[in-house]
JSON list of C-alpha atoms in Angstrom, two decimals:
[
{"chain": "A", "resi": 1, "resn": "UNK", "atom": "CA", "xyz": [6.16, 14.28, -13.21]},
{"chain": "A", "resi": 2, "resn": "UNK", "atom": "CA", "xyz": [4.01, 11.97, -14.29]},
{"chain": "A", "resi": 3, "resn": "UNK", "atom": "CA", "xyz": [2.88, 9.15, -11.75]},
{"chain": "A", "resi": 4, "resn": "UNK", "atom": "CA", "xyz": [2.58, 5.16, -11.98]},
{"chain": "A", "resi": 5, "resn": "UNK", "atom": "CA", "xyz": [0.60, 4.54, -14.81]},
{"chain": "A", "resi": 6, "resn": "UNK", "atom": "CA", "xyz": [-1.57, 1.02, -14.94]},
{"chain": "A", "resi": 7, "resn": "UNK", "atom": "CA", "xyz": [-3.97, -0.60, -17.36]},
{"chain": "A", "resi": 8, "resn": "UNK", "atom": "CA", "xyz": [-6.60, -1.69, -17.82]},
{"chain": "A", "resi": 9, "resn": "UNK", "atom": "CA", "xyz": [-8.54, 0.38, -14.79]},
{"chain": "A", "resi": 10, "resn": "UNK", "atom": "CA", "xyz": [-11.02, -2.51, -14.69]},
{"chain": "A", "resi": 11, "resn": "UNK", "atom": "CA", "xyz": [-11.07, -5.84, -15.76]},
{"chain": "A", "resi": 12, "resn": "UNK", "atom": "CA", "xyz": [-14.27, -8.67, -15.48]},
{"chain": "A", "resi": 13, "resn": "UNK", "atom": "CA", "xyz": [-13.39, -12.07, -16.42]},
{"chain": "A", "resi": 14, "resn": "UNK", "atom": "CA", "xyz": [-15.11, -15.75, -15.68]},
{"chain": "A", "resi": 15, "resn": "UNK", "atom": "CA", "xyz": [-12.78, -18.20, -13.56]},
{"chain": "A", "resi": 16, "resn": "UNK", "atom": "CA", "xyz": [-10.74, -20.34, -15.29]},
{"chain": "A", "resi": 17, "resn": "UNK", "atom": "CA", "xyz": [-9.75, -17.41, -17.62]},
{"chain": "A", "resi": 18, "resn": "UNK", "atom": "CA", "xyz": [-6.50, -15.52, -17.82]},
{"chain": "A", "resi": 19, "resn": "UNK", "atom": "CA", "xyz": [-5.59, -11.73, -17.44]},
{"chain": "A", "resi": 20, "resn": "UNK", "atom": "CA", "xyz": [-2.63, -9.51, -17.48]},
{"chain": "A", "resi": 21, "resn": "UNK", "atom": "CA", "xyz": [-2.09, -6.39, -16.22]},
{"chain": "A", "resi": 22, "resn": "UNK", "atom": "CA", "xyz": [0.54, -3.71, -16.99]},
{"chain": "A", "resi": 23, "resn": "UNK", "atom": "CA", "xyz": [2.33, -0.96, -15.14]},
{"chain": "A", "resi": 24, "resn": "UNK", "atom": "CA", "xyz": [4.74, 1.62, -15.86]},
{"chain": "A", "resi": 25, "resn": "UNK", "atom": "CA", "xyz": [6.71, 2.79, -13.01]},
{"chain": "A", "resi": 26, "resn": "UNK", "atom": "CA", "xyz": [7.85, 6.79, -12.54]},
{"chain": "A", "resi": 27, "resn": "UNK", "atom": "CA", "xyz": [10.77, 7.53, -14.81]},
{"chain": "A", "resi": 28, "resn": "UNK", "atom": "CA", "xyz": [14.16, 6.09, -12.67]},
{"chain": "A", "resi": 29, "resn": "UNK", "atom": "CA", "xyz": [12.47, 4.54, -10.01]},
{"chain": "A", "resi": 30, "resn": "UNK", "atom": "CA", "xyz": [14.72, 1.14, -9.59]},
{"chain": "A", "resi": 31, "resn": "UNK", "atom": "CA", "xyz": [12.10, -0.82, -7.59]},
{"chain": "A", "resi": 32, "resn": "UNK", "atom": "CA", "xyz": [8.63, -1.96, -8.66]},
{"chain": "A", "resi": 33, "resn": "UNK", "atom": "CA", "xyz": [5.94, -3.58, -6.49]},
{"chain": "A", "resi": 34, "resn": "UNK", "atom": "CA", "xyz": [2.85, -5.59, -7.12]},
{"chain": "A", "resi": 35, "resn": "UNK", "atom": "CA", "xyz": [0.29, -5.67, -4.65]},
{"chain": "A", "resi": 36, "resn": "UNK", "atom": "CA", "xyz": [-3.27, -7.22, -4.25]},
{"chain": "A", "resi": 37, "resn": "UNK", "atom": "CA", "xyz": [-5.67, -5.32, -2.33]},
{"chain": "A", "resi": 38, "resn": "UNK", "atom": "CA", "xyz": [-9.20, -7.01, -1.28]},
{"chain": "A", "resi": 39, "resn": "UNK", "atom": "CA", "xyz": [-12.14, -5.09, -0.29]},
{"chain": "A", "resi": 40, "resn": "UNK", "atom": "CA", "xyz": [-11.58, -3.87, 3.17]},
{"chain": "A", "resi": 41, "resn": "UNK", "atom": "CA", "xyz": [-8.14, -4.94, 3.49]},
{"chain": "A", "resi": 42, "resn": "UNK", "atom": "CA", "xyz": [-4.71, -3.33, 3.27]},
{"chain": "A", "resi": 43, "resn": "UNK", "atom": "CA", "xyz": [-2.68, -3.81, 0.26]},
{"chain": "A", "resi": 44, "resn": "UNK", "atom": "CA", "xyz": [-0.46, -7.01, 0.51]},
{"chain": "A", "resi": 45, "resn": "UNK", "atom": "CA", "xyz": [2.95, -7.46, -1.66]},
{"chain": "A", "resi": 46, "resn": "UNK", "atom": "CA", "xyz": [2.84, -9.88, -4.24]},
{"chain": "A", "resi": 47, "resn": "UNK", "atom": "CA", "xyz": [6.33, -9.49, -5.66]},
{"chain": "A", "resi": 48, "resn": "UNK", "atom": "CA", "xyz": [8.95, -6.60, -5.65]},
{"chain": "A", "resi": 49, "resn": "UNK", "atom": "CA", "xyz": [11.81, -6.16, -8.42]},
{"chain": "A", "resi": 50, "resn": "UNK", "atom": "CA", "xyz": [14.86, -4.61, -8.17]},
{"chain": "A", "resi": 51, "resn": "UNK", "atom": "CA", "xyz": [15.63, -3.48, -11.50]},
{"chain": "A", "resi": 52, "resn": "UNK", "atom": "CA", "xyz": [14.65, -6.44, -13.71]},
{"chain": "A", "resi": 53, "resn": "UNK", "atom": "CA", "xyz": [15.67, -8.85, -10.90]},
{"chain": "A", "resi": 54, "resn": "UNK", "atom": "CA", "xyz": [13.02, -10.09, -8.50]},
{"chain": "A", "resi": 55, "resn": "UNK", "atom": "CA", "xyz": [13.74, -9.21, -4.45]},
{"chain": "A", "resi": 56, "resn": "UNK", "atom": "CA", "xyz": [10.61, -10.59, -3.09]},
{"chain": "A", "resi": 57, "resn": "UNK", "atom": "CA", "xyz": [8.34, -13.30, -4.33]},
{"chain": "A", "resi": 58, "resn": "UNK", "atom": "CA", "xyz": [7.51, -14.76, -1.19]},
{"chain": "A", "resi": 59, "resn": "UNK", "atom": "CA", "xyz": [3.67, -14.03, -1.29]},
{"chain": "A", "resi": 60, "resn": "UNK", "atom": "CA", "xyz": [2.88, -14.90, -4.70]},
{"chain": "A", "resi": 61, "resn": "UNK", "atom": "CA", "xyz": [0.88, -17.77, -5.66]},
{"chain": "A", "resi": 62, "resn": "UNK", "atom": "CA", "xyz": [3.28, -19.03, -8.31]},
{"chain": "A", "resi": 63, "resn": "UNK", "atom": "CA", "xyz": [0.89, -21.96, -9.46]},
{"chain": "A", "resi": 64, "resn": "UNK", "atom": "CA", "xyz": [-1.29, -19.40, -11.26]},
{"chain": "A", "resi": 65, "resn": "UNK", "atom": "CA", "xyz": [0.50, -15.89, -10.76]},
{"chain": "A", "resi": 66, "resn": "UNK", "atom": "CA", "xyz": [3.54, -14.64, -12.68]},
{"chain": "A", "resi": 67, "resn": "UNK", "atom": "CA", "xyz": [5.32, -11.37, -13.22]},
{"chain": "A", "resi": 68, "resn": "UNK", "atom": "CA", "xyz": [8.23, -10.12, -14.97]},
{"chain": "A", "resi": 69, "resn": "UNK", "atom": "CA", "xyz": [9.82, -6.68, -15.70]},
{"chain": "A", "resi": 70, "resn": "UNK", "atom": "CA", "xyz": [11.78, -6.72, -19.11]},
{"chain": "A", "resi": 71, "resn": "UNK", "atom": "CA", "xyz": [14.40, -4.26, -19.19]},
{"chain": "A", "resi": 72, "resn": "UNK", "atom": "CA", "xyz": [14.06, -3.19, -15.71]},
{"chain": "A", "resi": 73, "resn": "UNK", "atom": "CA", "xyz": [11.38, -0.51, -17.00]},
{"chain": "A", "resi": 74, "resn": "UNK", "atom": "CA", "xyz": [7.77, -1.65, -17.15]},
{"chain": "A", "resi": 75, "resn": "UNK", "atom": "CA", "xyz": [5.91, -4.51, -15.95]},
{"chain": "A", "resi": 76, "resn": "UNK", "atom": "CA", "xyz": [3.19, -7.00, -16.30]},
{"chain": "A", "resi": 77, "resn": "UNK", "atom": "CA", "xyz": [1.37, -9.43, -13.89]},
{"chain": "A", "resi": 78, "resn": "UNK", "atom": "CA", "xyz": [-0.52, -12.18, -15.26]},
{"chain": "A", "resi": 79, "resn": "UNK", "atom": "CA", "xyz": [-3.05, -14.72, -13.61]},
{"chain": "A", "resi": 80, "resn": "UNK", "atom": "CA", "xyz": [-3.77, -18.11, -14.98]},
{"chain": "A", "resi": 81, "resn": "UNK", "atom": "CA", "xyz": [-6.20, -19.52, -14.18]},
{"chain": "A", "resi": 82, "resn": "UNK", "atom": "CA", "xyz": [-8.19, -16.77, -12.22]},
{"chain": "A", "resi": 83, "resn": "UNK", "atom": "CA", "xyz": [-10.31, -17.83, -9.29]},
{"chain": "A", "resi": 84, "resn": "UNK", "atom": "CA", "xyz": [-13.05, -16.15, -7.84]},
{"chain": "A", "resi": 85, "resn": "UNK", "atom": "CA", "xyz": [-11.09, -15.27, -4.78]},
{"chain": "A", "resi": 86, "resn": "UNK", "atom": "CA", "xyz": [-8.47, -13.20, -7.02]},
{"chain": "A", "resi": 87, "resn": "UNK", "atom": "CA", "xyz": [-11.21, -10.73, -7.36]},
{"chain": "A", "resi": 88, "resn": "UNK", "atom": "CA", "xyz": [-9.24, -7.42, -5.98]},
{"chain": "A", "resi": 89, "resn": "UNK", "atom": "CA", "xyz": [-7.45, -4.15, -6.74]},
{"chain": "A", "resi": 90, "resn": "UNK", "atom": "CA", "xyz": [-4.18, -4.82, -8.18]},
{"chain": "A", "resi": 91, "resn": "UNK", "atom": "CA", "xyz": [-1.56, -2.21, -7.36]},
{"chain": "A", "resi": 92, "resn": "UNK", "atom": "CA", "xyz": [1.72, -1.26, -8.65]},
{"chain": "A", "resi": 93, "resn": "UNK", "atom": "CA", "xyz": [3.88, 0.87, -7.04]},
{"chain": "A", "resi": 94, "resn": "UNK", "atom": "CA", "xyz": [7.60, 2.15, -7.23]},
{"chain": "A", "resi": 95, "resn": "UNK", "atom": "CA", "xyz": [10.34, 3.42, -5.42]},
{"chain": "A", "resi": 96, "resn": "UNK", "atom": "CA", "xyz": [13.65, 5.15, -6.46]},
{"chain": "A", "resi": 97, "resn": "UNK", "atom": "CA", "xyz": [15.34, 2.68, -4.60]},
{"chain": "A", "resi": 98, "resn": "UNK", "atom": "CA", "xyz": [14.94, 0.23, -1.41]},
{"chain": "A", "resi": 99, "resn": "UNK", "atom": "CA", "xyz": [17.12, 2.26, 1.46]},
{"chain": "A", "resi": 100, "resn": "UNK", "atom": "CA", "xyz": [15.39, 2.79, 4.20]},
{"chain": "A", "resi": 101, "resn": "UNK", "atom": "CA", "xyz": [13.64, 5.99, 3.56]},
{"chain": "A", "resi": 102, "resn": "UNK", "atom": "CA", "xyz": [12.43, 5.30, -0.05]},
{"chain": "A", "resi": 103, "resn": "UNK", "atom": "CA", "xyz": [9.05, 6.13, -0.16]},
{"chain": "A", "resi": 104, "resn": "UNK", "atom": "CA", "xyz": [6.51, 4.14, -2.76]},
{"chain": "A", "resi": 105, "resn": "UNK", "atom": "CA", "xyz": [4.55, 5.80, -5.09]},
{"chain": "A", "resi": 106, "resn": "UNK", "atom": "CA", "xyz": [1.28, 3.97, -6.07]},
{"chain": "A", "resi": 107, "resn": "UNK", "atom": "CA", "xyz": [-0.48, 3.75, -9.75]},
{"chain": "A", "resi": 108, "resn": "UNK", "atom": "CA", "xyz": [-4.39, 3.95, -9.74]},
{"chain": "A", "resi": 109, "resn": "UNK", "atom": "CA", "xyz": [-4.64, 0.20, -9.69]},
{"chain": "A", "resi": 110, "resn": "UNK", "atom": "CA", "xyz": [-6.69, -2.24, -11.93]},
{"chain": "A", "resi": 111, "resn": "UNK", "atom": "CA", "xyz": [-9.82, -3.32, -10.46]},
{"chain": "A", "resi": 112, "resn": "UNK", "atom": "CA", "xyz": [-10.01, -7.26, -11.06]},
{"chain": "A", "resi": 113, "resn": "UNK", "atom": "CA", "xyz": [-13.60, -8.91, -10.92]},
{"chain": "A", "resi": 114, "resn": "UNK", "atom": "CA", "xyz": [-13.79, -12.62, -11.57]},
{"chain": "A", "resi": 115, "resn": "UNK", "atom": "CA", "xyz": [-17.30, -14.28, -11.70]},
{"chain": "B", "resi": 1, "resn": "UNK", "atom": "CA", "xyz": [5.45, -13.06, 13.13]},
{"chain": "B", "resi": 2, "resn": "UNK", "atom": "CA", "xyz": [3.82, -9.64, 11.68]},
{"chain": "B", "resi": 3, "resn": "UNK", "atom": "CA", "xyz": [0.82, -8.00, 13.00]},
{"chain": "B", "resi": 4, "resn": "UNK", "atom": "CA", "xyz": [-0.77, -4.68, 12.55]},
{"chain": "B", "resi": 5, "resn": "UNK", "atom": "CA", "xyz": [-3.84, -3.18, 14.14]},
{"chain": "B", "resi": 6, "resn": "UNK", "atom": "CA", "xyz": [-5.75, -0.03, 13.62]},
{"chain": "B", "resi": 7, "resn": "UNK", "atom": "CA", "xyz": [-9.53, 0.71, 14.09]},
{"chain": "B", "resi": 8, "resn": "UNK", "atom": "CA", "xyz": [-11.86, -0.12, 11.30]},
{"chain": "B", "resi": 9, "resn": "UNK", "atom": "CA", "xyz": [-13.89, 3.00, 11.26]},
{"chain": "B", "resi": 10, "resn": "UNK", "atom": "CA", "xyz": [-14.23, 6.60, 12.98]},
{"chain": "B", "resi": 11, "resn": "UNK", "atom": "CA", "xyz": [-16.28, 9.32, 12.60]},
{"chain": "B", "resi": 12, "resn": "UNK", "atom": "CA", "xyz": [-15.25, 13.11, 13.01]},
{"chain": "B", "resi": 13, "resn": "UNK", "atom": "CA", "xyz": [-16.67, 16.36, 12.69]},
{"chain": "B", "resi": 14, "resn": "UNK", "atom": "CA", "xyz": [-15.53, 19.13, 10.17]},
{"chain": "B", "resi": 15, "resn": "UNK", "atom": "CA", "xyz": [-13.02, 21.54, 11.73]},
{"chain": "B", "resi": 16, "resn": "UNK", "atom": "CA", "xyz": [-12.61, 18.81, 14.69]},
{"chain": "B", "resi": 17, "resn": "UNK", "atom": "CA", "xyz": [-9.21, 17.31, 15.37]},
{"chain": "B", "resi": 18, "resn": "UNK", "atom": "CA", "xyz": [-9.19, 13.41, 15.15]},
{"chain": "B", "resi": 19, "resn": "UNK", "atom": "CA", "xyz": [-6.24, 10.90, 16.19]},
{"chain": "B", "resi": 20, "resn": "UNK", "atom": "CA", "xyz": [-6.27, 7.35, 14.39]},
{"chain": "B", "resi": 21, "resn": "UNK", "atom": "CA", "xyz": [-3.96, 4.83, 16.15]},
{"chain": "B", "resi": 22, "resn": "UNK", "atom": "CA", "xyz": [-1.93, 1.99, 15.11]},
{"chain": "B", "resi": 23, "resn": "UNK", "atom": "CA", "xyz": [-0.31, -0.78, 17.23]},
{"chain": "B", "resi": 24, "resn": "UNK", "atom": "CA", "xyz": [2.33, -3.10, 15.66]},
{"chain": "B", "resi": 25, "resn": "UNK", "atom": "CA", "xyz": [4.33, -6.15, 16.26]},
{"chain": "B", "resi": 26, "resn": "UNK", "atom": "CA", "xyz": [7.25, -6.90, 13.93]},
{"chain": "B", "resi": 27, "resn": "UNK", "atom": "CA", "xyz": [10.98, -8.71, 14.37]},
{"chain": "B", "resi": 28, "resn": "UNK", "atom": "CA", "xyz": [12.79, -6.56, 12.17]},
{"chain": "B", "resi": 29, "resn": "UNK", "atom": "CA", "xyz": [10.96, -2.96, 12.36]},
{"chain": "B", "resi": 30, "resn": "UNK", "atom": "CA", "xyz": [12.54, -0.25, 10.18]},
{"chain": "B", "resi": 31, "resn": "UNK", "atom": "CA", "xyz": [9.88, 2.77, 9.96]},
{"chain": "B", "resi": 32, "resn": "UNK", "atom": "CA", "xyz": [6.35, 3.53, 10.02]},
{"chain": "B", "resi": 33, "resn": "UNK", "atom": "CA", "xyz": [4.50, 5.14, 6.90]},
{"chain": "B", "resi": 34, "resn": "UNK", "atom": "CA", "xyz": [0.74, 6.53, 6.96]},
{"chain": "B", "resi": 35, "resn": "UNK", "atom": "CA", "xyz": [-1.37, 6.57, 3.58]},
{"chain": "B", "resi": 36, "resn": "UNK", "atom": "CA", "xyz": [-4.30, 8.29, 2.91]},
{"chain": "B", "resi": 37, "resn": "UNK", "atom": "CA", "xyz": [-6.54, 6.17, 0.26]},
{"chain": "B", "resi": 38, "resn": "UNK", "atom": "CA", "xyz": [-9.50, 7.50, -1.21]},
{"chain": "B", "resi": 39, "resn": "UNK", "atom": "CA", "xyz": [-12.52, 5.26, -2.23]},
{"chain": "B", "resi": 40, "resn": "UNK", "atom": "CA", "xyz": [-11.59, 3.84, -5.53]},
{"chain": "B", "resi": 41, "resn": "UNK", "atom": "CA", "xyz": [-8.21, 5.68, -5.79]},
{"chain": "B", "resi": 42, "resn": "UNK", "atom": "CA", "xyz": [-4.65, 4.83, -5.17]},
{"chain": "B", "resi": 43, "resn": "UNK", "atom": "CA", "xyz": [-3.06, 4.97, -1.63]},
{"chain": "B", "resi": 44, "resn": "UNK", "atom": "CA", "xyz": [-0.83, 8.46, -1.70]},
{"chain": "B", "resi": 45, "resn": "UNK", "atom": "CA", "xyz": [1.82, 8.80, 0.98]},
{"chain": "B", "resi": 46, "resn": "UNK", "atom": "CA", "xyz": [1.38, 11.41, 3.96]},
{"chain": "B", "resi": 47, "resn": "UNK", "atom": "CA", "xyz": [4.16, 10.45, 6.39]},
{"chain": "B", "resi": 48, "resn": "UNK", "atom": "CA", "xyz": [7.06, 8.45, 7.49]},
{"chain": "B", "resi": 49, "resn": "UNK", "atom": "CA", "xyz": [8.48, 8.01, 11.07]},
{"chain": "B", "resi": 50, "resn": "UNK", "atom": "CA", "xyz": [11.80, 5.70, 11.92]},
{"chain": "B", "resi": 51, "resn": "UNK", "atom": "CA", "xyz": [12.61, 7.47, 15.21]},
{"chain": "B", "resi": 52, "resn": "UNK", "atom": "CA", "xyz": [10.73, 8.24, 18.27]},
{"chain": "B", "resi": 53, "resn": "UNK", "atom": "CA", "xyz": [8.66, 11.43, 18.42]},
{"chain": "B", "resi": 54, "resn": "UNK", "atom": "CA", "xyz": [6.31, 13.61, 16.23]},
{"chain": "B", "resi": 55, "resn": "UNK", "atom": "CA", "xyz": [6.70, 14.43, 12.64]},
{"chain": "B", "resi": 56, "resn": "UNK", "atom": "CA", "xyz": [4.26, 17.55, 11.57]},
{"chain": "B", "resi": 57, "resn": "UNK", "atom": "CA", "xyz": [3.51, 18.53, 8.15]},
{"chain": "B", "resi": 58, "resn": "UNK", "atom": "CA", "xyz": [0.72, 21.08, 7.92]},
{"chain": "B", "resi": 59, "resn": "UNK", "atom": "CA", "xyz": [-2.81, 19.73, 9.13]},
{"chain": "B", "resi": 60, "resn": "UNK", "atom": "CA", "xyz": [-1.40, 16.13, 9.60]},
{"chain": "B", "resi": 61, "resn": "UNK", "atom": "CA", "xyz": [1.02, 14.86, 12.19]},
{"chain": "B", "resi": 62, "resn": "UNK", "atom": "CA", "xyz": [2.23, 11.54, 13.13]},
{"chain": "B", "resi": 63, "resn": "UNK", "atom": "CA", "xyz": [3.80, 10.18, 16.05]},
{"chain": "B", "resi": 64, "resn": "UNK", "atom": "CA", "xyz": [6.00, 7.33, 16.56]},
{"chain": "B", "resi": 65, "resn": "UNK", "atom": "CA", "xyz": [6.97, 5.29, 19.90]},
{"chain": "B", "resi": 66, "resn": "UNK", "atom": "CA", "xyz": [9.29, 2.03, 19.00]},
{"chain": "B", "resi": 67, "resn": "UNK", "atom": "CA", "xyz": [8.88, 0.73, 22.34]},
{"chain": "B", "resi": 68, "resn": "UNK", "atom": "CA", "xyz": [5.50, 0.61, 22.60]},
{"chain": "B", "resi": 69, "resn": "UNK", "atom": "CA", "xyz": [4.85, -0.66, 18.99]},
{"chain": "B", "resi": 70, "resn": "UNK", "atom": "CA", "xyz": [2.72, 2.52, 18.86]},
{"chain": "B", "resi": 71, "resn": "UNK", "atom": "CA", "xyz": [2.00, 5.22, 16.23]},
{"chain": "B", "resi": 72, "resn": "UNK", "atom": "CA", "xyz": [-0.91, 7.62, 15.54]},
{"chain": "B", "resi": 73, "resn": "UNK", "atom": "CA", "xyz": [-1.84, 10.21, 12.84]},
{"chain": "B", "resi": 74, "resn": "UNK", "atom": "CA", "xyz": [-3.45, 13.15, 13.82]},
{"chain": "B", "resi": 75, "resn": "UNK", "atom": "CA", "xyz": [-5.65, 15.36, 11.53]},
{"chain": "B", "resi": 76, "resn": "UNK", "atom": "CA", "xyz": [-6.50, 18.81, 12.38]},
{"chain": "B", "resi": 77, "resn": "UNK", "atom": "CA", "xyz": [-8.60, 21.35, 11.11]},
{"chain": "B", "resi": 78, "resn": "UNK", "atom": "CA", "xyz": [-10.82, 18.66, 9.31]},
{"chain": "B", "resi": 79, "resn": "UNK", "atom": "CA", "xyz": [-11.85, 18.95, 6.28]},
{"chain": "B", "resi": 80, "resn": "UNK", "atom": "CA", "xyz": [-14.89, 16.95, 4.16]},
{"chain": "B", "resi": 81, "resn": "UNK", "atom": "CA", "xyz": [-12.25, 15.82, 1.53]},
{"chain": "B", "resi": 82, "resn": "UNK", "atom": "CA", "xyz": [-10.29, 13.89, 4.35]},
{"chain": "B", "resi": 83, "resn": "UNK", "atom": "CA", "xyz": [-12.87, 11.39, 4.19]},
{"chain": "B", "resi": 84, "resn": "UNK", "atom": "CA", "xyz": [-11.00, 8.62, 3.20]},
{"chain": "B", "resi": 85, "resn": "UNK", "atom": "CA", "xyz": [-9.12, 5.44, 4.37]},
{"chain": "B", "resi": 86, "resn": "UNK", "atom": "CA", "xyz": [-5.92, 5.80, 6.40]},
{"chain": "B", "resi": 87, "resn": "UNK", "atom": "CA", "xyz": [-3.17, 3.23, 6.06]},
{"chain": "B", "resi": 88, "resn": "UNK", "atom": "CA", "xyz": [-0.49, 2.20, 8.64]},
{"chain": "B", "resi": 89, "resn": "UNK", "atom": "CA", "xyz": [2.38, 0.62, 6.88]},
{"chain": "B", "resi": 90, "resn": "UNK", "atom": "CA", "xyz": [5.45, -0.97, 8.89]},
{"chain": "B", "resi": 91, "resn": "UNK", "atom": "CA", "xyz": [8.54, -1.52, 6.71]},
{"chain": "B", "resi": 92, "resn": "UNK", "atom": "CA", "xyz": [9.99, -4.86, 8.20]},
{"chain": "B", "resi": 93, "resn": "UNK", "atom": "CA", "xyz": [13.35, -6.23, 7.66]},
{"chain": "B", "resi": 94, "resn": "UNK", "atom": "CA", "xyz": [12.62, -9.69, 8.77]},
{"chain": "B", "resi": 95, "resn": "UNK", "atom": "CA", "xyz": [13.76, -12.40, 6.19]},
{"chain": "B", "resi": 96, "resn": "UNK", "atom": "CA", "xyz": [14.35, -9.78, 3.71]},
{"chain": "B", "resi": 97, "resn": "UNK", "atom": "CA", "xyz": [17.63, -7.46, 3.19]},
{"chain": "B", "resi": 98, "resn": "UNK", "atom": "CA", "xyz": [15.63, -4.77, 1.51]},
{"chain": "B", "resi": 99, "resn": "UNK", "atom": "CA", "xyz": [12.37, -4.32, 3.97]},
{"chain": "B", "resi": 100, "resn": "UNK", "atom": "CA", "xyz": [9.03, -4.79, 2.46]},
{"chain": "B", "resi": 101, "resn": "UNK", "atom": "CA", "xyz": [5.89, -3.08, 3.58]},
{"chain": "B", "resi": 102, "resn": "UNK", "atom": "CA", "xyz": [3.16, -4.94, 5.76]},
{"chain": "B", "resi": 103, "resn": "UNK", "atom": "CA", "xyz": [0.02, -2.62, 5.53]},
{"chain": "B", "resi": 104, "resn": "UNK", "atom": "CA", "xyz": [-2.89, -2.53, 8.07]},
{"chain": "B", "resi": 105, "resn": "UNK", "atom": "CA", "xyz": [-6.54, -3.07, 7.31]},
{"chain": "B", "resi": 106, "resn": "UNK", "atom": "CA", "xyz": [-7.23, 0.87, 7.27]},
{"chain": "B", "resi": 107, "resn": "UNK", "atom": "CA", "xyz": [-8.89, 2.85, 9.20]},
{"chain": "B", "resi": 108, "resn": "UNK", "atom": "CA", "xyz": [-12.12, 4.38, 7.20]},
{"chain": "B", "resi": 109, "resn": "UNK", "atom": "CA", "xyz": [-12.54, 8.05, 8.55]},
{"chain": "B", "resi": 110, "resn": "UNK", "atom": "CA", "xyz": [-15.76, 9.90, 7.67]},
{"chain": "B", "resi": 111, "resn": "UNK", "atom": "CA", "xyz": [-15.72, 13.64, 8.43]},
{"chain": "B", "resi": 112, "resn": "UNK", "atom": "CA", "xyz": [-19.49, 14.90, 9.10]},
{"chain": "B", "resi": 113, "resn": "UNK", "atom": "CA", "xyz": [-20.71, 18.60, 8.35]}
]
């Protein structure tokens, strides 16, 4: 079974530029998550989708971050404009549903460096 | 509020046993997960506890005490490849009807020969 796919794996941009990340979840997984992991910290949830609807985006900085999941499959996360503090690994995860025992499976992540 | 604490770093010897502790404070506890994350890689699922007690899976075991807000991950017969960060994550239903994972900062384990 193929895992969660993400691209690009690495991205370096200058502050105030824009960037987009792509995620393709495990086939059949209805729920998709975007996390931000700053070096030395645990992942922090940015946004959660159930199919193509947003379930939780309470920690998404909406003035600069946006995400969409058209057709309820793959998803893109965008940052515009980027700030230095956005330097982090952006992890995408998916789960079959949202029941209490659903395990989240993570992709390899995109390491973003903002200069 | 939500708070998850785990030690920042631990060191152990190959072949030994190590216990990584995690304490948490959440309003809507609904399960605790342990993930392993090697440097530069994605977290991978290790274990899940929702009821009190011990869950054993090969060389890894995880324990939960809900009344104490406490969990530990036990790694036996340590191997060099076990050197990684171990993330404790709690599913919290507060403010969410589906629950979200709140991660600790991770414990970096170094296994020495």
